[in-house]
Amino acid sequence: MHFIDTAIIRVKAGDGGRGAVSFRREKYVPKGGPDGGNGGKGGDVILVADPHLRTLLDYRYQPTYTAPNGRHGEGGNRTGQSGEDLILRVPCGTLVRDACSGELLGDLIHPGQRLVVARGGRGGRGNAAFASPTNRAPRIAEPGEPGQERTLKLELKLLADVGLVGFPNVGKSTLLSVISAARPKIADYPFTTLSPVLGMVRLGPEQHFVVADLPGLIEGAHLGRGLGHQFLRHIERTRVLTVLLESTSNDLHGEYATLLQELERYDPTLLAKERLICLSKADLLTPEQRQQLSQLCIEGQTPLLISAVTGEGIPELLARLWEALQRAQHSVTASLSAAS
Ligand SMILES: Nc1nc2c(ncn2[C@@H]2O[C@H](COP(=O)(O)OP(=O)(O)OP(=O)(O)O)[C@@H](O)[C@H]2O)c(=O)[nH]1
Ligand SMILES: [Mg+2]
């Protein structure tokens, strides 16, 4: 299950500055020697892996990135200022290829890891560098080297932040289709979803997360029954689980317990993840059923009633998931800093 997020961008490093042609002019020195300084180096374009970023989506909006040129050299042997490097932050796990040749340029895995993707041009030499015993007053200087230019293909294999788990046919894929742009297959029979599908939920410019829709689980899944077990490994690295039960079921407690048991038997650490319990298809409830469900409490939680058809409960679900992800993030950061 790899949902690949890609972006194609054009990067151009800064050109080197031109060398200067200049001669010393001082009081009482009628014929000064050459003193044209070298041009400055152009800025590099550097990609840096940033653990706070999760997607490459923002790179789709701006396709070209140019680092500043080096300044030209000046008289008085002054070297031109170098152009500043242009730093582009990408999520950890970004693969970088040359889009034309397909050549792999690097794999930015570790936070802070850097990759120079386009080198700035060297500055040209000023005329002072060309002085020789036979030519003491050279009138030549070099132009700066052009900065490298290239088209990059960035690819990110996304890991899911949230896993949707539940029995077959409860509406997991439908839910994913209303909260993201993903278009999983939806049908009124069990085991419609045969392999996991990922979708990106966007709440705002800086707020997005990835949700995995998994094939339905059934009792005995940990023993290999049904399909879900093959895919449980995909939720091992999610940070939050959404457990979906059908609101019209008459044994919610029992179904919840069965699901949890399957998760636990597969991998007990799955139970350490924060779980959000949701009841799907709320649009099918009668007012009496609704009334009863408002009293329901599972593991100290009042399950959230949602409907992919009417949109009921969906904004609240997304807000709660976002909060849970923030909490999970903090606990990871805290345990990392405790470990170091
Ligand atoms: N009335 C109503 N029907 C829904 C809702 N969500 C899903 N359904 C219907 O429930 C059926 C199953 O939906 P899916 O999204 O395919 O269910 P799933 O959980 O992904 O099923 P599997 O992939 O087989 O595990 C479809 O006929 C959907 O149209 C809802 O909120 N209200
Ligand atoms: Mg499905």
mmCIF file of C-alpha atoms and ligand atoms in Angstrom:
data_model
loop_
_atom_site.group_PDB
_atom_site.id
_atom_site.type_symbol
_atom_site.label_atom_id
_atom_site.label_comp_id
_atom_site.label_asym_id
_atom_site.label_seq_id
_atom_site.Cartn_x
_atom_site.Cartn_y
_atom_site.Cartn_z
ATOM 1 C CA MET A 1 0.000 0.000 0.000
ATOM 2 C CA HIS A 2 1.827 3.002 -1.153
ATOM 3 C CA PHE A 3 0.090 6.166 -1.829
ATOM 4 C CA ILE A 4 2.611 8.120 -3.717
ATOM 5 C CA ASP A 5 2.696 11.802 -3.465
ATOM 6 C CA THR A 6 4.739 13.370 -6.252
ATOM 7 C CA ALA A 7 5.753 16.771 -7.488
ATOM 8 C CA ILE A 8 7.818 17.937 -10.415
ATOM 9 C CA ILE A 9 9.784 21.097 -9.846
ATOM 10 C CA ARG A 10 12.364 23.039 -11.753
ATOM 11 C CA VAL A 11 15.356 24.303 -9.824
ATOM 12 C CA LYS A 12 17.971 26.756 -10.956
ATOM 13 C CA ALA A 13 21.079 27.587 -8.946
ATOM 14 C CA GLY A 14 22.484 31.114 -9.010
ATOM 15 C CA ASP A 15 24.919 32.170 -11.714
ATOM 16 C CA GLY A 16 28.396 33.196 -10.677
ATOM 17 C CA GLY A 17 29.078 36.933 -10.711
ATOM 18 C CA ARG A 18 31.271 38.444 -13.406
ATOM 19 C CA GLY A 19 34.896 39.316 -12.607
ATOM 20 C CA ALA A 20 35.694 43.030 -12.657
ATOM 21 C CA VAL A 21 38.075 44.924 -14.912
ATOM 22 C CA SER A 22 39.490 47.732 -12.833
ATOM 23 C CA PHE A 23 42.771 49.541 -12.174
ATOM 24 C CA ARG A 24 44.071 51.081 -9.013
ATOM 25 C CA ARG A 25 43.684 54.800 -8.905
ATOM 26 C CA GLU A 26 45.409 56.338 -5.984
ATOM 27 C CA LYS A 27 46.661 59.828 -5.428
ATOM 28 C CA TYR A 28 50.238 60.269 -6.624
ATOM 29 C CA VAL A 29 50.233 56.819 -8.325
ATOM 30 C CA PRO A 30 49.722 57.633 -11.973
ATOM 31 C CA LYS A 31 49.448 54.099 -13.319
ATOM 32 C CA GLY A 32 47.975 51.630 -10.863
ATOM 33 C CA GLY A 33 47.936 47.912 -11.466
ATOM 34 C CA PRO A 34 44.825 45.821 -12.128
ATOM 35 C CA ASP A 35 42.582 45.357 -9.101
ATOM 36 C CA GLY A 36 39.372 43.880 -10.513
ATOM 37 C CA GLY A 37 37.956 41.394 -7.987
ATOM 38 C CA ASN A 38 36.375 38.018 -8.735
ATOM 39 C CA GLY A 39 32.668 37.525 -9.031
ATOM 40 C CA GLY A 40 30.790 35.827 -6.164
ATOM 41 C CA LYS A 41 29.532 32.266 -6.353
ATOM 42 C CA GLY A 42 25.876 31.691 -7.184
ATOM 43 C CA GLY A 43 23.660 30.157 -4.489
ATOM 44 C CA ASP A 44 23.083 26.381 -4.460
ATOM 45 C CA VAL A 45 19.626 24.858 -4.349
ATOM 46 C CA ILE A 46 19.531 22.444 -1.409
ATOM 47 C CA LEU A 47 16.764 20.090 -0.315
ATOM 48 C CA VAL A 48 16.520 19.438 3.420
ATOM 49 C CA ALA A 49 14.454 16.700 5.092
ATOM 50 C CA ASP A 50 12.038 18.225 7.586
ATOM 51 C CA PRO A 51 10.255 15.916 10.038
ATOM 52 C CA HIS A 52 7.370 18.364 10.420
ATOM 53 C CA LEU A 53 6.285 18.095 6.817
ATOM 54 C CA ARG A 54 4.030 15.303 5.665
ATOM 55 C CA THR A 55 3.352 15.935 1.994
ATOM 56 C CA LEU A 56 4.735 17.361 -1.207
ATOM 57 C CA LEU A 57 1.423 18.993 -2.083
ATOM 58 C CA ASP A 58 2.729 22.520 -1.640
ATOM 59 C CA TYR A 59 5.338 21.966 -4.330
ATOM 60 C CA ARG A 60 2.577 21.512 -6.833
ATOM 61 C CA TYR A 61 1.533 25.118 -6.497
ATOM 62 C CA GLN A 62 4.927 26.620 -7.250
ATOM 63 C CA PRO A 63 6.884 24.777 -9.911
ATOM 64 C CA THR A 64 10.102 26.832 -10.183
ATOM 65 C CA TYR A 65 12.734 27.721 -7.621
ATOM 66 C CA THR A 66 15.720 29.942 -8.351
ATOM 67 C CA ALA A 67 18.650 30.655 -6.048
ATOM 68 C CA PRO A 68 20.150 34.161 -6.195
ATOM 69 C CA ASN A 69 23.135 34.941 -8.434
ATOM 70 C CA GLY A 70 26.561 35.892 -7.125
ATOM 71 C CA ARG A 71 27.334 39.608 -7.270
ATOM 72 C CA HIS A 72 29.886 40.911 -9.732
ATOM 73 C CA GLY A 73 33.436 41.551 -8.611
ATOM 74 C CA GLU A 74 34.496 45.139 -7.977
ATOM 75 C CA GLY A 75 37.556 47.299 -8.107
ATOM 76 C CA GLY A 76 39.905 47.353 -5.156
ATOM 77 C CA ASN A 77 40.119 43.535 -5.377
ATOM 78 C CA ARG A 78 36.705 43.205 -3.846
ATOM 79 C CA THR A 79 35.148 39.814 -4.485
ATOM 80 C CA GLY A 80 31.448 39.946 -5.223
ATOM 81 C CA GLN A 81 29.122 38.610 -2.558
ATOM 82 C CA SER A 82 28.033 35.004 -2.996
ATOM 83 C CA GLY A 83 24.378 34.315 -3.669
ATOM 84 C CA GLU A 84 22.610 32.774 -0.683
ATOM 85 C CA ASP A 85 21.748 29.095 -0.898
ATOM 86 C CA LEU A 86 18.088 28.381 -1.460
ATOM 87 C CA ILE A 87 16.801 25.805 1.019
ATOM 88 C CA LEU A 88 13.720 23.785 0.080
ATOM 89 C CA ARG A 89 12.179 21.728 2.865
ATOM 90 C CA VAL A 90 10.702 18.357 2.000
ATOM 91 C CA PRO A 91 9.171 15.612 4.174
ATOM 92 C CA CYS A 92 11.430 12.845 5.481
ATOM 93 C CA GLY A 93 11.261 9.912 3.087
ATOM 94 C CA THR A 94 11.361 11.976 -0.112
ATOM 95 C CA LEU A 95 13.081 10.346 -3.064
ATOM 96 C CA VAL A 96 14.688 12.795 -5.449
ATOM 97 C CA ARG A 97 15.189 12.006 -9.116
ATOM 98 C CA ASP A 98 16.320 13.883 -12.149
ATOM 99 C CA ALA A 99 13.019 14.076 -14.047
ATOM 100 C CA CYS A 100 14.690 13.837 -17.444
ATOM 101 C CA SER A 101 17.085 10.933 -16.930
ATOM 102 C CA GLY A 102 15.234 9.261 -14.074
ATOM 103 C CA GLU A 103 18.545 9.054 -12.203
ATOM 104 C CA LEU A 104 18.127 8.778 -8.434
ATOM 105 C CA LEU A 105 19.874 11.760 -6.888
ATOM 106 C CA GLY A 106 19.142 10.973 -3.271
ATOM 107 C CA ASP A 107 16.798 9.672 -0.631
ATOM 108 C CA LEU A 108 16.143 12.156 2.144
ATOM 109 C CA ILE A 109 15.369 9.985 5.121
ATOM 110 C CA HIS A 110 16.818 11.512 8.248
ATOM 111 C CA PRO A 111 15.645 14.810 9.719
ATOM 112 C CA GLY A 112 18.048 17.543 8.670
ATOM 113 C CA GLN A 113 19.607 15.489 5.857
ATOM 114 C CA ARG A 114 20.647 17.726 2.946
ATOM 115 C CA LEU A 115 21.036 17.206 -0.755
ATOM 116 C CA VAL A 116 22.506 19.786 -3.109
ATOM 117 C CA VAL A 117 20.373 19.436 -6.231
ATOM 118 C CA ALA A 118 21.783 22.329 -8.258
ATOM 119 C CA ARG A 119 25.192 23.896 -7.741
ATOM 120 C CA GLY A 120 25.695 27.609 -8.002
ATOM 121 C CA GLY A 121 28.124 28.795 -10.703
ATOM 122 C CA ARG A 122 31.636 29.856 -9.727
ATOM 123 C CA GLY A 123 32.332 33.547 -9.916
ATOM 124 C CA GLY A 124 34.448 34.734 -12.863
ATOM 125 C CA ARG A 125 37.982 35.912 -12.161
ATOM 126 C CA GLY A 126 38.623 39.632 -12.176
ATOM 127 C CA ASN A 127 41.427 41.188 -14.200
ATOM 128 C CA ALA A 128 43.784 41.179 -11.204
ATOM 129 C CA ALA A 129 43.998 37.406 -11.644
ATOM 130 C CA PHE A 130 45.225 37.762 -15.210
ATOM 131 C CA ALA A 131 48.190 40.037 -14.532
ATOM 132 C CA SER A 132 51.491 38.529 -15.622
ATOM 133 C CA PRO A 133 54.984 39.905 -16.292
ATOM 134 C CA THR A 134 54.130 40.223 -19.988
ATOM 135 C CA ASN A 135 50.692 41.700 -19.452
ATOM 136 C CA ARG A 136 50.648 43.930 -16.450
ATOM 137 C CA ALA A 137 47.471 45.685 -17.377
ATOM 138 C CA PRO A 138 45.084 42.982 -18.571
ATOM 139 C CA ARG A 139 41.712 44.288 -19.663
ATOM 140 C CA ILE A 140 40.037 40.941 -19.475
ATOM 141 C CA ALA A 141 37.874 39.296 -16.845
ATOM 142 C CA GLU A 142 35.811 36.128 -16.876
ATOM 143 C CA PRO A 143 32.039 35.932 -16.869
ATOM 144 C CA GLY A 144 30.595 33.901 -14.041
ATOM 145 C CA GLU A 145 29.720 30.243 -14.608
ATOM 146 C CA PRO A 146 26.018 29.628 -15.049
ATOM 147 C CA GLY A 147 24.267 27.909 -12.156
ATOM 148 C CA GLN A 148 23.066 24.337 -12.691
ATOM 149 C CA GLU A 149 19.512 23.927 -13.779
ATOM 150 C CA ARG A 150 17.466 20.790 -13.574
ATOM 151 C CA THR A 151 14.015 19.363 -13.357
ATOM 152 C CA LEU A 152 13.409 17.171 -10.361
ATOM 153 C CA LYS A 153 10.850 14.579 -9.637
ATOM 154 C CA LEU A 154 10.090 14.333 -5.937
ATOM 155 C CA GLU A 155 8.342 11.225 -4.687
ATOM 156 C CA LEU A 156 7.091 10.477 -1.239
ATOM 157 C CA LYS A 157 5.790 7.179 -0.048
ATOM 158 C CA LEU A 158 3.184 8.152 2.449
ATOM 159 C CA LEU A 159 2.556 6.308 5.625
ATOM 160 C CA ALA A 160 -0.924 6.461 6.998
ATOM 161 C CA ASP A 161 -1.565 8.518 10.116
ATOM 162 C CA VAL A 162 -5.022 7.106 10.770
ATOM 163 C CA GLY A 163 -6.249 3.575 10.102
ATOM 164 C CA LEU A 164 -9.951 2.810 9.536
ATOM 165 C CA VAL A 165 -10.867 -0.541 10.988
ATOM 166 C CA GLY A 166 -14.179 -2.301 11.107
ATOM 167 C CA PHE A 167 -16.174 -5.246 9.872
ATOM 168 C CA PRO A 168 -16.936 -5.573 6.170
ATOM 169 C CA ASN A 169 -19.601 -3.310 4.716
ATOM 170 C CA VAL A 170 -19.777 -0.811 7.589
ATOM 171 C CA GLY A 171 -18.900 2.100 5.305
ATOM 172 C CA LYS A 172 -15.140 2.543 5.688
ATOM 173 C CA SER A 173 -14.505 3.223 2.025
ATOM 174 C CA THR A 174 -17.487 5.538 1.794
ATOM 175 C CA LEU A 175 -16.141 7.503 4.726
ATOM 176 C CA LEU A 176 -12.728 7.820 3.074
ATOM 177 C CA SER A 177 -14.362 9.037 -0.106
ATOM 178 C CA VAL A 178 -16.154 11.875 1.674
ATOM 179 C CA ILE A 179 -13.169 13.086 3.702
ATOM 180 C CA SER A 180 -10.520 12.893 0.990
ATOM 181 C CA ALA A 181 -10.085 12.941 -2.748
ATOM 182 C CA ALA A 182 -9.511 9.174 -2.777
ATOM 183 C CA ARG A 183 -12.057 7.170 -4.765
ATOM 184 C CA PRO A 184 -12.099 3.662 -3.323
ATOM 185 C CA LYS A 185 -14.544 1.107 -4.622
ATOM 186 C CA ILE A 186 -17.819 1.165 -2.693
ATOM 187 C CA ALA A 187 -20.508 -1.498 -2.882
ATOM 188 C CA ASP A 188 -23.176 -3.080 -0.780
ATOM 189 C CA TYR A 189 -21.448 -6.371 -0.141
ATOM 190 C CA PRO A 190 -18.659 -7.459 2.182
ATOM 191 C CA PHE A 191 -15.043 -7.453 1.056
ATOM 192 C CA THR A 192 -15.470 -4.775 -1.545
ATOM 193 C CA THR A 193 -12.111 -3.371 -0.585
ATOM 194 C CA LEU A 194 -9.436 -5.886 -1.453
ATOM 195 C CA SER A 195 -6.369 -3.839 -0.762
ATOM 196 C CA PRO A 196 -5.770 -0.746 1.292
ATOM 197 C CA VAL A 197 -6.402 2.691 -0.137
ATOM 198 C CA LEU A 198 -4.922 5.868 1.229
ATOM 199 C CA GLY A 199 -6.453 9.292 1.105
ATOM 200 C CA MET A 200 -5.176 12.675 2.151
ATOM 201 C CA VAL A 201 -7.429 14.742 4.375
ATOM 202 C CA ARG A 202 -6.791 18.464 4.093
ATOM 203 C CA LEU A 203 -8.146 20.672 6.856
ATOM 204 C CA GLY A 204 -6.078 23.752 6.087
ATOM 205 C CA PRO A 205 -2.818 24.826 4.444
ATOM 206 C CA GLU A 206 -0.690 23.305 7.208
ATOM 207 C CA GLN A 207 -3.140 20.713 8.457
ATOM 208 C CA HIS A 208 -3.337 17.468 6.613
ATOM 209 C CA PHE A 209 -3.104 13.808 7.410
ATOM 210 C CA VAL A 210 -3.335 10.483 5.649
ATOM 211 C CA VAL A 211 -6.099 7.984 6.300
ATOM 212 C CA ALA A 212 -5.899 4.319 5.323
ATOM 213 C CA ASP A 213 -9.047 2.448 4.379
ATOM 214 C CA LEU A 214 -8.491 -1.235 4.995
ATOM 215 C CA PRO A 215 -10.340 -4.338 3.910
ATOM 216 C CA GLY A 216 -12.922 -5.362 6.489
ATOM 217 C CA LEU A 217 -11.854 -7.488 9.447
ATOM 218 C CA ILE A 218 -13.789 -10.494 10.625
ATOM 219 C CA GLU A 219 -13.540 -12.762 13.612
ATOM 220 C CA GLY A 220 -10.543 -15.007 13.148
ATOM 221 C CA ALA A 221 -8.739 -12.433 11.015
ATOM 222 C CA HIS A 222 -5.570 -12.937 13.030
ATOM 223 C CA LEU A 223 -5.650 -16.591 11.953
ATOM 224 C CA GLY A 224 -5.874 -15.556 8.352
ATOM 225 C CA ARG A 225 -9.626 -15.574 7.892
ATOM 226 C CA GLY A 226 -11.003 -13.017 5.500
ATOM 227 C CA LEU A 227 -8.699 -10.498 3.989
ATOM 228 C CA GLY A 228 -8.038 -8.004 6.712
ATOM 229 C CA HIS A 229 -5.158 -9.851 8.324
ATOM 230 C CA GLN A 230 -2.883 -9.382 5.339
ATOM 231 C CA PHE A 231 -3.270 -5.714 5.763
ATOM 232 C CA LEU A 232 -3.133 -5.285 9.480
ATOM 233 C CA ARG A 233 0.557 -4.621 9.128
ATOM 234 C CA HIS A 234 -0.343 -1.395 7.383
ATOM 235 C CA ILE A 235 -1.830 -0.005 10.542
ATOM 236 C CA GLU A 236 1.194 -0.890 12.642
ATOM 237 C CA ARG A 237 2.680 2.476 11.877
ATOM 238 C CA THR A 238 -0.459 4.569 12.029
ATOM 239 C CA ARG A 239 -0.777 6.800 15.039
ATOM 240 C CA VAL A 240 -4.518 6.718 15.591
ATOM 241 C CA LEU A 241 -7.247 4.179 14.820
ATOM 242 C CA THR A 242 -10.825 4.917 13.905
ATOM 243 C CA VAL A 243 -13.022 1.986 14.786
ATOM 244 C CA LEU A 244 -16.152 1.993 12.697
ATOM 245 C CA LEU A 245 -19.259 0.085 13.778
ATOM 246 C CA GLU A 246 -22.629 0.131 12.073
ATOM 247 C CA SER A 247 -24.991 2.242 14.167
ATOM 248 C CA THR A 248 -27.988 -0.003 13.423
ATOM 249 C CA SER A 249 -26.270 -3.066 14.854
ATOM 250 C CA ASN A 250 -27.913 -4.572 17.914
ATOM 251 C CA ASP A 251 -24.677 -5.774 19.470
ATOM 252 C CA LEU A 252 -22.286 -2.855 19.417
ATOM 253 C CA HIS A 253 -20.436 -3.894 22.568
ATOM 254 C CA GLY A 254 -19.926 -7.417 21.259
ATOM 255 C CA GLU A 255 -18.751 -6.250 17.847
ATOM 256 C CA TYR A 256 -16.371 -3.780 19.361
ATOM 257 C CA ALA A 257 -14.921 -6.458 21.634
ATOM 258 C CA THR A 258 -14.447 -8.830 18.687
ATOM 259 C CA LEU A 259 -12.649 -6.213 16.654
ATOM 260 C CA LEU A 260 -10.376 -5.310 19.484
ATOM 261 C CA GLN A 261 -9.605 -8.935 20.124
ATOM 262 C CA GLU A 262 -8.566 -9.413 16.511
ATOM 263 C CA LEU A 263 -6.299 -6.411 16.684
ATOM 264 C CA GLU A 264 -4.790 -7.567 19.929
ATOM 265 C CA ARG A 265 -4.168 -11.098 18.738
ATOM 266 C CA TYR A 266 -2.488 -9.796 15.660
ATOM 267 C CA ASP A 267 -0.289 -7.356 17.532
ATOM 268 C CA PRO A 268 -0.953 -6.269 21.127
ATOM 269 C CA THR A 269 0.820 -2.949 20.583
ATOM 270 C CA LEU A 270 -2.015 -1.917 18.269
ATOM 271 C CA LEU A 271 -4.129 -1.452 21.363
ATOM 272 C CA ALA A 272 -1.754 1.195 22.651
ATOM 273 C CA LYS A 273 -2.867 3.531 19.870
ATOM 274 C CA GLU A 274 -5.548 6.057 20.571
ATOM 275 C CA ARG A 275 -8.912 4.852 19.257
ATOM 276 C CA LEU A 276 -11.856 6.882 18.178
ATOM 277 C CA ILE A 277 -15.103 4.932 18.037
ATOM 278 C CA CYS A 278 -17.606 5.933 15.365
ATOM 279 C CA LEU A 279 -21.032 4.624 14.472
ATOM 280 C CA SER A 280 -21.700 4.755 10.744
ATOM 281 C CA LYS A 281 -24.861 5.173 8.685
ATOM 282 C CA ALA A 282 -26.529 7.398 11.289
ATOM 283 C CA ASP A 283 -28.986 8.506 8.590
ATOM 284 C CA LEU A 284 -30.673 5.101 8.866
ATOM 285 C CA LEU A 285 -31.484 5.463 12.569
ATOM 286 C CA THR A 286 -34.981 5.948 13.875
ATOM 287 C CA PRO A 287 -35.426 8.693 16.491
ATOM 288 C CA GLU A 288 -35.835 5.970 19.165
ATOM 289 C CA GLN A 289 -32.574 4.277 18.176
ATOM 290 C CA ARG A 290 -30.877 7.650 18.224
ATOM 291 C CA GLN A 291 -32.183 8.313 21.688
ATOM 292 C CA GLN A 292 -30.830 4.969 22.914
ATOM 293 C CA LEU A 293 -27.450 5.502 21.304
ATOM 294 C CA SER A 294 -27.018 8.840 23.033
ATOM 295 C CA GLN A 295 -26.753 6.853 26.296
ATOM 296 C CA LEU A 296 -24.216 4.431 24.891
ATOM 297 C CA CYS A 297 -20.774 4.349 26.363
ATOM 298 C CA ILE A 298 -17.973 2.117 25.121
ATOM 299 C CA GLU A 299 -14.707 2.174 27.035
ATOM 300 C CA GLY A 300 -15.587 5.495 28.565
ATOM 301 C CA GLN A 301 -16.259 7.061 25.172
ATOM 302 C CA THR A 302 -19.530 8.233 23.734
ATOM 303 C CA PRO A 303 -19.175 6.981 20.163
ATOM 304 C CA LEU A 304 -19.520 9.598 17.479
ATOM 305 C CA LEU A 305 -22.514 9.221 15.199
ATOM 306 C CA ILE A 306 -21.574 9.813 11.599
ATOM 307 C CA SER A 307 -23.199 9.584 8.218
ATOM 308 C CA ALA A 308 -21.379 9.708 4.938
ATOM 309 C CA VAL A 309 -24.719 10.430 3.290
ATOM 310 C CA THR A 310 -25.824 13.488 5.274
ATOM 311 C CA GLY A 311 -22.377 14.556 6.481
ATOM 312 C CA GLU A 312 -23.501 14.334 10.113
ATOM 313 C CA GLY A 313 -20.594 14.101 12.532
ATOM 314 C CA ILE A 314 -17.933 14.311 9.831
ATOM 315 C CA PRO A 315 -16.488 17.743 10.753
ATOM 316 C CA GLU A 316 -16.345 16.670 14.378
ATOM 317 C CA LEU A 317 -14.659 13.389 13.460
ATOM 318 C CA LEU A 318 -11.975 15.234 11.497
ATOM 319 C CA ALA A 319 -11.415 17.722 14.293
ATOM 320 C CA ARG A 320 -11.071 14.923 16.844
ATOM 321 C CA LEU A 321 -8.681 12.998 14.617
ATOM 322 C CA TRP A 322 -6.554 16.075 14.187
ATOM 323 C CA GLU A 323 -6.406 16.574 17.954
ATOM 324 C CA ALA A 324 -5.559 12.924 18.540
ATOM 325 C CA LEU A 325 -2.763 13.143 15.977
ATOM 326 C CA GLN A 326 -1.354 16.207 17.709
ATOM 327 C CA ARG A 327 -1.357 14.303 21.000
ATOM 328 C CA ALA A 328 0.307 11.287 19.375
ATOM 329 C CA GLN A 329 2.920 13.567 17.845
ATOM 330 C CA HIS A 330 3.702 15.102 21.210
ATOM 331 C CA SER A 331 4.054 11.756 22.894
ATOM 332 C CA VAL A 332 6.509 10.640 20.180
ATOM 333 C CA THR A 333 8.515 13.835 20.565
ATOM 334 C CA ALA A 334 8.499 13.432 24.336
ATOM 335 C CA SER A 335 9.681 9.824 24.214
ATOM 336 C CA LEU A 336 12.410 10.737 21.710
ATOM 337 C CA SER A 337 13.702 13.508 23.903
ATOM 338 C CA ALA A 338 13.530 11.243 26.969
ATOM 339 C CA ALA A 339 15.569 8.635 25.116
ATOM 340 C CA SER A 340 18.322 11.023 24.083
HETATM 341 N N1 LIG B 1 -27.236 4.925 4.370
HETATM 342 C C1 LIG B 1 -25.903 4.909 4.377
HETATM 343 N N2 LIG B 1 -25.244 3.979 3.669
HETATM 344 C C2 LIG B 1 -23.899 3.992 3.701
HETATM 345 C C3 LIG B 1 -23.176 4.955 4.450
HETATM 346 N N3 LIG B 1 -21.851 4.694 4.289
HETATM 347 C C4 LIG B 1 -21.777 3.639 3.479
HETATM 348 N N4 LIG B 1 -22.993 3.193 3.105
HETATM 349 C C5 LIG B 1 -23.300 2.062 2.230
HETATM 350 O O1 LIG B 1 -22.791 0.864 2.825
HETATM 351 C C6 LIG B 1 -22.330 -0.033 1.825
HETATM 352 C C7 LIG B 1 -20.900 -0.450 2.116
HETATM 353 O O2 LIG B 1 -20.072 0.680 2.031
HETATM 354 P P1 LIG B 1 -18.478 0.543 1.837
HETATM 355 O O3 LIG B 1 -17.947 1.915 2.022
HETATM 356 O O4 LIG B 1 -18.141 -0.169 0.601
HETATM 357 O O5 LIG B 1 -18.126 -0.346 3.110
HETATM 358 P P2 LIG B 1 -16.707 -0.909 3.557
HETATM 359 O O6 LIG B 1 -16.696 -0.865 5.037
HETATM 360 O O7 LIG B 1 -15.617 -0.195 2.862
HETATM 361 O O8 LIG B 1 -16.812 -2.420 3.085
HETATM 362 P P3 LIG B 1 -15.615 -3.476 2.790
HETATM 363 O O9 LIG B 1 -14.639 -2.805 1.878
HETATM 364 O O10 LIG B 1 -16.309 -4.598 2.134
HETATM 365 O O11 LIG B 1 -15.057 -3.834 4.106
HETATM 366 C C8 LIG B 1 -22.477 0.696 0.507
HETATM 367 O O12 LIG B 1 -23.676 0.274 -0.105
HETATM 368 C C9 LIG B 1 -22.585 2.148 0.916
HETATM 369 O O13 LIG B 1 -23.317 2.932 -0.012
HETATM 370 C C10 LIG B 1 -23.912 5.943 5.190
HETATM 371 O O14 LIG B 1 -23.381 6.820 5.869
HETATM 372 N N5 LIG B 1 -25.273 5.857 5.113
HETATM 373 MG MG MG B 2 -14.263 -0.911 1.637
#
